[in-house]
CSV table of C-alpha atoms in Angstrom, one decimal:
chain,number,residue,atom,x,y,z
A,1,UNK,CA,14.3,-5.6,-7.8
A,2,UNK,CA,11.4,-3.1,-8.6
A,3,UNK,CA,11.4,0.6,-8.4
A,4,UNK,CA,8.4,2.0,-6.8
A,5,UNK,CA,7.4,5.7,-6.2
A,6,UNK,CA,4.9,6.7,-4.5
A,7,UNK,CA,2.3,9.8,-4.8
A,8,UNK,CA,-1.1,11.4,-3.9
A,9,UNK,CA,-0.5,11.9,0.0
A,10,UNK,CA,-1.9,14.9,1.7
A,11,UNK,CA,-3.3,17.0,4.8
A,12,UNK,CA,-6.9,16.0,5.1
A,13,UNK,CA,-9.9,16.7,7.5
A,14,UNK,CA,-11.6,13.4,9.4
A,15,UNK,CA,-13.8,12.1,6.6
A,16,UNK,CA,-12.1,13.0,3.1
A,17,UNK,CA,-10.8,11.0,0.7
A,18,UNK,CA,-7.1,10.4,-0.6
A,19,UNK,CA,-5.6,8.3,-3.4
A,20,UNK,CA,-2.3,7.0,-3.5
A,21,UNK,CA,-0.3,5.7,-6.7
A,22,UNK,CA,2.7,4.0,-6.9
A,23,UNK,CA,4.4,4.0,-10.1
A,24,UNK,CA,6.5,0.3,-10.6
A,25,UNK,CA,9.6,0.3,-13.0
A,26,UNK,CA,12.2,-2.0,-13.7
A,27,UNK,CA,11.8,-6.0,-13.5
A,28,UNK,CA,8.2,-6.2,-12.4
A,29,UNK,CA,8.6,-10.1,-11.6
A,30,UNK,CA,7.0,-11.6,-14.5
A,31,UNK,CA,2.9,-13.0,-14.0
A,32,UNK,CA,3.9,-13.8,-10.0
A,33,UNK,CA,4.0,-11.5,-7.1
A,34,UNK,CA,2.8,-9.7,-4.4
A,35,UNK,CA,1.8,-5.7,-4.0
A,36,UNK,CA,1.2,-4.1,-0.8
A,37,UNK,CA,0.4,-0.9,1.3
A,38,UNK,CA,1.9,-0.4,4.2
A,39,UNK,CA,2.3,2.4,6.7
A,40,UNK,CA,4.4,3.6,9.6
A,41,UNK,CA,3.0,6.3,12.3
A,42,UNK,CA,6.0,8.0,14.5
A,43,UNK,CA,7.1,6.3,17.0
A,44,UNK,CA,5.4,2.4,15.9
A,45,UNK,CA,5.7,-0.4,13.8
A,46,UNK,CA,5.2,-0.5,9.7
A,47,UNK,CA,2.4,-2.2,9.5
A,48,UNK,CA,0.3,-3.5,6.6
A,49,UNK,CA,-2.6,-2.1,4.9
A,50,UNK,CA,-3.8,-4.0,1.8
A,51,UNK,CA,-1.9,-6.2,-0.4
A,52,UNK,CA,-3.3,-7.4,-4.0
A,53,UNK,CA,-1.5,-10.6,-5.2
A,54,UNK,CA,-1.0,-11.1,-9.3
A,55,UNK,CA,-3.8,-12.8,-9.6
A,56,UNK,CA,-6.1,-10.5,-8.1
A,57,UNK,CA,-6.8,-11.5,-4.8
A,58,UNK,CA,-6.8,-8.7,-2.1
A,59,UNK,CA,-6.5,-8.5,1.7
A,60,UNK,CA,-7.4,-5.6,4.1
A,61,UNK,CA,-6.1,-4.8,7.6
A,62,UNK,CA,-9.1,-4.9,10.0
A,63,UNK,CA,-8.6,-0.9,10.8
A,64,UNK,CA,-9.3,-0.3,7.1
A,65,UNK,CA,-11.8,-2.7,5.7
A,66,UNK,CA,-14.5,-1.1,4.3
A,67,UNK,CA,-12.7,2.3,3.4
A,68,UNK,CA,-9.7,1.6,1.8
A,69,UNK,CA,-9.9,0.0,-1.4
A,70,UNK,CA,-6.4,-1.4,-3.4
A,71,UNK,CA,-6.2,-1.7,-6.9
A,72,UNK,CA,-3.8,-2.0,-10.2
A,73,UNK,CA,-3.5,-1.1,-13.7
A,74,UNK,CA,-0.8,-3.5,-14.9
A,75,UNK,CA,-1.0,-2.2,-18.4
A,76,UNK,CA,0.7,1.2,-16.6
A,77,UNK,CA,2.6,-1.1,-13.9
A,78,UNK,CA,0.6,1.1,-11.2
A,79,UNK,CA,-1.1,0.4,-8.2
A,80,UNK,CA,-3.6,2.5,-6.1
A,81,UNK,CA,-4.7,2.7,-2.8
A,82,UNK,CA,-8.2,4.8,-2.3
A,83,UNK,CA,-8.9,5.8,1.3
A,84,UNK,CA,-12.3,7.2,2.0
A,85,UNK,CA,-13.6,8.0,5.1
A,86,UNK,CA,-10.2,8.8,7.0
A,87,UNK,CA,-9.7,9.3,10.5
A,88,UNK,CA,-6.9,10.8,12.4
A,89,UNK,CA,-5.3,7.3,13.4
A,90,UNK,CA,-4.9,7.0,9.6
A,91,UNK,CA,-1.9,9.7,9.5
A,92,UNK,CA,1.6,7.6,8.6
A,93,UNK,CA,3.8,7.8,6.2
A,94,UNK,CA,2.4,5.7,3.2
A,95,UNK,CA,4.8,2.9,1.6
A,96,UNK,CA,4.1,0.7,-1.7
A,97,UNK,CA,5.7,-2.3,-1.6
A,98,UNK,CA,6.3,-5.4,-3.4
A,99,UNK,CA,7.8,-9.4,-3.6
A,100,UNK,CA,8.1,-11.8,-5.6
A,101,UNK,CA,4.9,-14.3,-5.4
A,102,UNK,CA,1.8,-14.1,-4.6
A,103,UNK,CA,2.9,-17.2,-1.9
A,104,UNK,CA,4.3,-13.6,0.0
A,105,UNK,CA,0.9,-11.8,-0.1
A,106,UNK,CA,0.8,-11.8,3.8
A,107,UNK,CA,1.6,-8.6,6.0
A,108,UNK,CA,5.1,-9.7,7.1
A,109,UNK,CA,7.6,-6.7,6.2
A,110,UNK,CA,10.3,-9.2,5.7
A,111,UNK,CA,9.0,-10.9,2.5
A,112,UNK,CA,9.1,-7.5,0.4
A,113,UNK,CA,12.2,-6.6,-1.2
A,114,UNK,CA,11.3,-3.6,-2.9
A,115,UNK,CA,9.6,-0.3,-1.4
A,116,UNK,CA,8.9,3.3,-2.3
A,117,UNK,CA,10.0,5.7,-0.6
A,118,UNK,CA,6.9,6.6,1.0
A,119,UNK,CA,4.1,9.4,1.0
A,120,UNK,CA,2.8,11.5,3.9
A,121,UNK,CA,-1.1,11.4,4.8
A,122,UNK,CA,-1.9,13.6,7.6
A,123,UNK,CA,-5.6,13.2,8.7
A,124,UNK,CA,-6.8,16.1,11.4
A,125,UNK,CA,-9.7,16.2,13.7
């Protein structure tokens, strides 16, 4: 498995910006897999964000197309997730996650095996 840690959440007004990092570590799966944002609210579902598979493909949730944008540095085993434009129905706790081919980029929480531990973002009104 990989170890993931997360970073950059924050309280924000409606409209500001964040970026999250998540630093990877141990066996990083080779030249194959999946990386992901996902996020849980109180009270619902994880649900997913953004993935970016190994060969640098992306997806976006519908709520966040257009504001969020995910991206990597594989030379520092990181990967990003820049939210512009946040709203209050973007507070959640924030989790990186990842599997083990780019065959699992979908938003199915079950085909990650490895996840940070998450990072707060609290948007207010």
């Amino acid at each position: 498995q990989v170890q993931l840690v997360e970073s950059g959440g924050g309280s924000v007004q409606a409209g500001g910006s964040l970026r999250l990092s998540c630093a990877a570590s141990g066996y990083t799966y080779g030249g194959n897999y999946c990386m992901a944002w996902f996020r849980q609210a109180p009270g619902k579902e994880r649900e997913g964000v953004a993935f970016i598979a190994s060969g640098g493909g992306t997806g976006y949730a519908y709520s966040v197309k257009d504001r969020f944008t995910i991206s990597r540095d594989s030379a520092k085993n990181a990967l990003y997730l820049q939210m512009n434009s946040l709203k209050p129905g973007d507070t959640a706790m924030y989790y990186c996650a990842a599997a083990p081919s780019e065959k699992y980029c979908t938003y199915a929480v079950a085909f990650y095996n490895s996840w940070g531990q998450g990072t707060q973002v609290t948007v207010s009104s």
